[in-house]
Structures are given as C-alpha cells and as structure tokens.
Tab-separated table of C-alpha atoms in Angstrom:
chain	number	residue	atom	x	y	z
A	9	UNK	CA	148.220	54.301	29.014
A	10	UNK	CA	146.964	51.482	26.741
A	11	UNK	CA	143.171	51.239	26.772
A	12	UNK	CA	140.950	48.299	25.855
A	13	UNK	CA	137.385	48.981	24.729
A	14	UNK	CA	135.125	46.067	25.697
A	15	UNK	CA	131.720	45.437	24.137
A	16	UNK	CA	129.390	42.831	25.641
A	17	UNK	CA	127.006	41.374	23.065
A	18	UNK	CA	124.078	39.003	22.789
A	19	UNK	CA	122.199	38.950	19.474
A	20	UNK	CA	123.446	42.463	18.684
A	21	UNK	CA	123.860	42.211	14.909
A	22	UNK	CA	121.858	45.425	14.464
A	23	UNK	CA	124.389	47.442	16.439
A	24	UNK	CA	127.782	45.821	16.830
A	25	UNK	CA	129.537	47.107	13.688
A	26	UNK	CA	128.441	50.707	14.184
A	27	UNK	CA	129.381	50.549	17.860
A	28	UNK	CA	132.857	49.192	17.102
A	29	UNK	CA	133.246	51.863	14.446
A	30	UNK	CA	133.062	54.530	17.168
A	31	UNK	CA	135.832	52.773	19.124
A	32	UNK	CA	138.588	52.790	16.510
A	33	UNK	CA	140.641	55.168	18.670
A	34	UNK	CA	141.090	52.512	21.397
A	35	UNK	CA	144.330	50.517	21.537
A	36	UNK	CA	142.347	47.280	21.536
A	37	UNK	CA	138.729	46.314	20.928
A	38	UNK	CA	137.375	43.170	22.572
A	39	UNK	CA	133.910	41.688	22.102
A	40	UNK	CA	132.631	39.198	24.673
A	41	UNK	CA	129.606	37.493	23.173
A	42	UNK	CA	127.048	35.684	25.308
A	43	UNK	CA	126.044	33.140	22.671
A	44	UNK	CA	124.483	35.097	19.805
A	45	UNK	CA	122.571	33.337	17.047
A	46	UNK	CA	122.193	36.273	14.665
A	47	UNK	CA	125.714	36.578	13.262
A	48	UNK	CA	126.982	39.081	15.830
A	49	UNK	CA	130.350	37.364	16.225
A	50	UNK	CA	131.065	37.285	12.489
A	51	UNK	CA	130.242	40.979	12.198
A	52	UNK	CA	132.508	41.817	15.134
A	53	UNK	CA	135.351	39.837	13.584
A	54	UNK	CA	134.845	41.635	10.295
A	55	UNK	CA	135.094	44.943	12.153
A	56	UNK	CA	138.524	43.930	13.468
A	57	UNK	CA	137.675	43.134	17.092
A	58	UNK	CA	139.115	40.297	19.139
A	59	UNK	CA	136.093	38.112	19.843
A	60	UNK	CA	135.521	35.753	22.761
A	61	UNK	CA	132.454	33.703	23.618
A	62	UNK	CA	131.135	32.936	27.083
A	63	UNK	CA	127.620	31.615	27.688
A	64	UNK	CA	125.672	34.417	29.347
A	65	UNK	CA	124.518	33.913	32.920
A	66	UNK	CA	124.709	37.307	34.666
A	67	UNK	CA	125.904	40.756	33.649
A	68	UNK	CA	128.295	40.956	36.607
A	69	UNK	CA	130.002	37.697	35.643
A	70	UNK	CA	130.275	38.742	32.016
A	71	UNK	CA	131.980	41.988	32.975
A	72	UNK	CA	134.314	40.237	35.426
A	73	UNK	CA	135.322	37.756	32.741
A	74	UNK	CA	135.812	40.533	30.197
A	75	UNK	CA	138.084	42.449	32.574
A	76	UNK	CA	140.452	39.481	32.604
A	77	UNK	CA	140.534	39.399	28.790
A	78	UNK	CA	141.772	42.958	28.394
A	79	UNK	CA	145.416	43.633	27.618
A	80	UNK	CA	145.303	47.352	28.314
A	81	UNK	CA	145.946	49.021	31.661
A	82	UNK	CA	142.504	50.617	31.394
A	83	UNK	CA	139.184	49.309	30.106
A	84	UNK	CA	136.183	51.167	28.718
A	85	UNK	CA	132.963	49.142	28.821
A	86	UNK	CA	130.547	50.034	26.028
A	87	UNK	CA	127.289	48.248	25.224
A	88	UNK	CA	126.529	47.373	21.622
A	89	UNK	CA	123.636	49.852	21.491
A	90	UNK	CA	125.854	52.712	22.667
A	91	UNK	CA	127.925	55.149	20.609
A	92	UNK	CA	131.083	57.055	21.561
A	93	UNK	CA	131.519	60.516	20.052
A	94	UNK	CA	134.893	62.140	19.360
A	95	UNK	CA	134.532	64.465	22.366
A	96	UNK	CA	133.966	61.546	24.732
A	97	UNK	CA	136.884	59.615	23.249
A	98	UNK	CA	139.168	62.611	23.850
A	99	UNK	CA	137.985	63.013	27.448
A	100	UNK	CA	138.478	59.331	28.191
A	101	UNK	CA	141.972	59.465	26.710
A	102	UNK	CA	142.817	62.465	28.877
A	103	UNK	CA	141.268	60.837	31.931
A	104	UNK	CA	143.296	57.645	31.737
A	105	UNK	CA	146.488	59.644	31.209
A	106	UNK	CA	145.829	61.391	34.539
A	107	UNK	CA	146.929	59.160	37.425
A	108	UNK	CA	144.549	60.811	39.918
A	109	UNK	CA	141.632	58.382	39.524
A	110	UNK	CA	141.077	54.643	39.178
A	111	UNK	CA	137.715	54.971	37.445
A	112	UNK	CA	135.631	57.450	35.447
A	113	UNK	CA	131.883	58.029	35.447
A	114	UNK	CA	130.380	58.708	32.024
A	115	UNK	CA	127.019	60.502	31.548
A	116	UNK	CA	124.616	58.712	29.255
A	117	UNK	CA	121.903	60.145	27.009
A	118	UNK	CA	119.081	57.636	26.545
A	119	UNK	CA	117.170	57.712	23.263
A	120	UNK	CA	114.022	55.688	23.937
A	121	UNK	CA	111.418	54.930	21.265
A	122	UNK	CA	112.904	57.647	19.082
A	123	UNK	CA	113.142	60.453	21.641
A	124	UNK	CA	115.571	61.770	24.249
A	125	UNK	CA	114.225	60.990	27.731
A	126	UNK	CA	115.425	63.623	30.212
A	127	UNK	CA	113.533	62.797	33.398
A	128	UNK	CA	112.372	59.856	35.479
A	129	UNK	CA	115.954	58.953	36.406
A	130	UNK	CA	117.014	58.503	32.783
A	131	UNK	CA	119.347	61.493	32.531
A	132	UNK	CA	122.218	62.081	32.977
A	133	UNK	CA	122.325	58.385	33.972
A	134	UNK	CA	126.010	58.292	34.977
A	135	UNK	CA	127.742	54.951	34.411
A	136	UNK	CA	131.080	53.853	35.912
A	137	UNK	CA	132.509	52.423	32.703
A	138	UNK	CA	136.189	53.452	32.545
A	139	UNK	CA	138.226	51.330	34.957
A	140	UNK	CA	141.866	50.814	35.842
A	141	UNK	CA	142.559	47.092	35.702
A	142	UNK	CA	143.542	45.608	39.038
A	143	UNK	CA	141.553	48.224	40.973
A	144	UNK	CA	137.975	47.269	40.076
A	145	UNK	CA	135.762	44.271	40.763
A	146	UNK	CA	132.110	43.370	40.248
A	147	UNK	CA	129.927	41.968	43.029
A	148	UNK	CA	128.358	38.769	41.692
A	149	UNK	CA	125.514	39.149	44.209
A	150	UNK	CA	124.275	41.950	41.955
A	151	UNK	CA	123.805	40.124	38.656
A	152	UNK	CA	122.123	43.105	36.925
A	153	UNK	CA	122.488	46.909	37.167
A	154	UNK	CA	125.980	46.126	38.322
A	155	UNK	CA	128.305	48.877	39.564
A	156	UNK	CA	131.954	47.949	40.135
A	157	UNK	CA	133.772	48.542	43.395
A	158	UNK	CA	136.880	50.629	42.763
A	159	UNK	CA	139.883	50.718	45.090
A	160	UNK	CA	140.660	54.403	44.754
A	161	UNK	CA	139.032	57.642	43.700
A	162	UNK	CA	136.749	58.087	40.704
A	163	UNK	CA	136.213	61.102	38.488
A	164	UNK	CA	133.714	62.328	35.907
A	165	UNK	CA	133.784	63.212	32.234
A	166	UNK	CA	131.299	65.643	30.695
A	167	UNK	CA	130.856	64.331	27.133
A	168	UNK	CA	127.893	61.985	26.830
A	169	UNK	CA	127.635	58.359	25.826
A	170	UNK	CA	124.746	57.980	23.379
A	171	UNK	CA	122.462	55.067	24.261
A	172	UNK	CA	120.036	53.890	21.562
A	173	UNK	CA	117.858	52.294	24.206
A	174	UNK	CA	114.564	50.495	23.533
A	175	UNK	CA	114.171	51.361	19.872
A	176	UNK	CA	110.933	49.374	19.621
A	177	UNK	CA	108.217	48.599	22.156
A	178	UNK	CA	108.894	44.819	22.113
A	179	UNK	CA	112.540	45.610	22.990
A	180	UNK	CA	111.369	47.400	26.129
A	181	UNK	CA	109.224	44.533	27.395
A	182	UNK	CA	111.750	41.851	26.452
A	183	UNK	CA	114.655	43.569	28.192
A	184	UNK	CA	112.670	44.428	31.303
A	185	UNK	CA	111.483	40.820	31.572
A	186	UNK	CA	115.093	39.680	31.332
A	187	UNK	CA	116.287	42.265	33.862
A	188	UNK	CA	113.502	41.235	36.260
A	189	UNK	CA	114.773	37.647	36.290
A	190	UNK	CA	118.320	38.833	36.948
A	191	UNK	CA	117.206	41.233	39.681
A	192	UNK	CA	115.205	38.461	41.352
A	193	UNK	CA	118.254	36.234	41.265
A	194	UNK	CA	120.300	38.881	43.071
A	195	UNK	CA	117.597	39.357	45.715
A	196	UNK	CA	117.425	35.602	46.203
A	197	UNK	CA	121.184	35.342	46.657
A	198	UNK	CA	121.018	38.146	49.245
A	199	UNK	CA	118.184	36.324	51.074
A	200	UNK	CA	115.644	39.129	50.547
A	201	UNK	CA	112.176	37.634	51.175
A	202	UNK	CA	109.198	38.084	48.842
A	203	UNK	CA	106.593	39.274	51.345
A	204	UNK	CA	102.915	39.572	50.339
A	205	UNK	CA	102.908	43.372	50.544
A	206	UNK	CA	105.948	43.568	48.235
A	207	UNK	CA	103.789	42.625	45.248
A	208	UNK	CA	101.756	45.823	45.712
A	209	UNK	CA	103.950	48.335	47.507
A	210	UNK	CA	107.182	47.882	45.565
A	211	UNK	CA	105.639	48.394	42.081
A	212	UNK	CA	103.624	51.360	43.401
A	213	UNK	CA	106.743	52.932	44.889
A	214	UNK	CA	108.646	52.465	41.654
A	215	UNK	CA	105.908	54.165	39.641
A	216	UNK	CA	105.700	57.040	42.141
A	217	UNK	CA	109.469	57.439	42.117
A	218	UNK	CA	109.831	57.419	38.342
A	219	UNK	CA	106.744	59.374	37.333
A	220	UNK	CA	106.316	61.864	40.180
A	221	UNK	CA	109.450	62.203	42.325
A	222	UNK	CA	111.863	62.122	39.375
A	223	UNK	CA	109.579	64.068	37.038
A	224	UNK	CA	108.879	61.377	34.458
A	225	UNK	CA	105.607	63.151	33.647
A	226	UNK	CA	107.673	65.873	31.954
A	227	UNK	CA	108.543	63.410	29.168
A	228	UNK	CA	104.903	63.022	28.131
A	229	UNK	CA	103.729	59.636	26.916
A	230	UNK	CA	107.257	58.222	27.042
A	231	UNK	CA	107.553	59.120	30.711
A	232	UNK	CA	104.213	57.487	31.518
A	233	UNK	CA	105.040	54.382	29.502
A	234	UNK	CA	108.462	53.994	31.102
A	235	UNK	CA	107.188	54.506	34.646
A	236	UNK	CA	104.505	51.890	34.009
A	237	UNK	CA	107.040	49.492	32.494
A	238	UNK	CA	109.405	49.904	35.457
A	239	UNK	CA	106.542	49.242	37.871
A	240	UNK	CA	105.534	46.134	35.906
A	241	UNK	CA	109.152	44.945	35.904
A	242	UNK	CA	109.277	45.390	39.683
A	243	UNK	CA	106.168	43.235	40.041
A	244	UNK	CA	107.728	40.607	37.765
A	245	UNK	CA	110.899	40.692	39.878
A	246	UNK	CA	108.999	39.724	43.020
A	247	UNK	CA	107.035	37.067	41.156
A	248	UNK	CA	110.299	35.500	39.982
A	249	UNK	CA	111.744	35.863	43.489
A	250	UNK	CA	108.781	34.008	44.989
A	251	UNK	CA	109.264	31.203	42.451
A	252	UNK	CA	112.954	30.923	43.340
A	253	UNK	CA	112.219	30.814	47.052
A	254	UNK	CA	109.562	28.144	46.565
A	255	UNK	CA	111.892	26.137	44.327
A	256	UNK	CA	115.550	26.818	45.309
A	257	UNK	CA	116.726	24.800	42.319
A	258	UNK	CA	115.858	27.784	40.111
A	259	UNK	CA	118.408	29.949	41.919
A	260	UNK	CA	121.026	27.223	42.249
A	261	UNK	CA	120.817	26.487	38.534
A	262	UNK	CA	121.601	30.093	37.697
A	263	UNK	CA	124.533	30.124	40.106
A	264	UNK	CA	126.567	27.636	38.114
A	265	UNK	CA	130.349	28.077	37.850
A	266	UNK	CA	131.889	29.868	34.901
A	267	UNK	CA	131.555	27.808	31.719
A	268	UNK	CA	134.386	27.284	29.296
A	269	UNK	CA	134.994	30.213	27.004
A	270	UNK	CA	136.509	30.439	23.568
A	271	UNK	CA	138.404	32.986	21.521
A	272	UNK	CA	137.679	33.385	17.841
A	273	UNK	CA	140.350	34.337	15.367
A	274	UNK	CA	140.444	37.941	14.288
A	275	UNK	CA	139.586	38.428	10.653
A	276	UNK	CA	142.254	40.279	8.660
A	277	UNK	CA	141.576	43.951	8.023
A	278	UNK	CA	140.518	44.811	4.516
C-alpha cells in the first residue's frame, strides 16, 4: 500500500532536514508549512519533499488539510522534532500491508531538556499517527491535542517514535503558551464557561495529576518543572478563555475559513 509521510512545520529549520532524512523509506514525503520565516520550506525542498504552505490557524485544520494533499492510501503524520527509526519504519510498513486496521497507534519517547521523561503522562505517550485515507477525520472543535476519529479498528506498533521535545527552557514556555491559546479556543467553541473556581482548581488538579497521580516526581527536577509548567498552562488556558468569552471577536477571528494554500516546486535531487 502506498504511504505518504506528512510533516507539519512552522519555523522548524533546526529539525526539518533530519526529520525528512528518517522518512526516506516512505513512498512520498509531504511538508505542510504554516508560514515559516526561518528557511524551513527551502530546506524541505532541498531534502526532496513536496512542500505546501497554508497559514496556520489550528492543528486540527492543518492535519485535515494535509490529509487531502496525500497521494498514498495511508498517511503517517510525523512532527519536525520527531525521528523515525528503522524498526518503526518496518512496523509501519507491515501494519499498512495488513488490512485488519484503519489506524495505528505509535508509542512516543519524549526527550525533554536533554533527558528521557518516563512518568507524569509522558511515556509511552501513544499517538494515533498512521491513518488510512478516507477513514479518518479530525474534529475542528479540538484545535490542539487533536486525536482523529477513525471509522474502523485501530492497532498498535511497539517501536518508538523519538520526540526531541522542549530542547531548551524557552521552547517549553513558548509552546505551552501557544497550546494554551489553542486549548482555550476549543473550550470556547464547545461553550465551556470560565468559572471563578476554574482559575484555582483546574491548575491544582493538573499539577496533582502530573506530579503525584502519574508519578512525575520520579523524574526529579524535570518532573517537577513539567508538572508546574502544565499547571501554569492550564491557568493560562482559562485566562484566554475568559478573554474570548468577554470579547467573542477573539474566538470568531480564529474561526476563519481555510485560507488559500500554495504548493512549491520540488527541488531536483542532487
């Protein structure tokens, strides 16, 4: 079965070439760029990928748009800061050749600030990334942490996807701030109210869940830092949600229709 590897990018010049280099086994490699300003698209073209551009609004919409770009019967979504080993490539190949399932869950190993984080909900961090086209769709009411709905059964592979996540402390805060806005947008679209107690209870629950219930304390200072960051991001989410509910224009502006997209010519292989 032909398989398309899809990489979503936004200012990913640090990672995109190495990521695409681990996807050479795929029948097609597609990069959907959200409007990078750091040369990501040129690097992806040089690596031999087919590159499209669509202004980023939500993760769910980006993935839905990318699904339509693929020419293969199957797609494998990989983020630019992820790496696919030979064992995972072989398992994915075998999985798509088996007609039993319409999707495959892939375990992910998160390397955060230079170390493997094993607790706090960070491992094995299964992601539904291998999808049979025509059987999967993304719910646009969940603009971030999106999980596709699959019409049919799903299976699991055992080889891990390596995630070079939050390599530097500013990366952690920047991404969580961005995710908080997206999460607030989804809550707003689903008419979830920002009640006064949410600003205290929700962050506290997130810290308790990450650090105590899921054993984040076992990861030492990384576990404490991540639990604190997730709690802070939860607080930011409800702050953004309150802003959107006080000024509905903030939510309506983010819910704009799909913008025009472009395809860039593939650079010849050297």
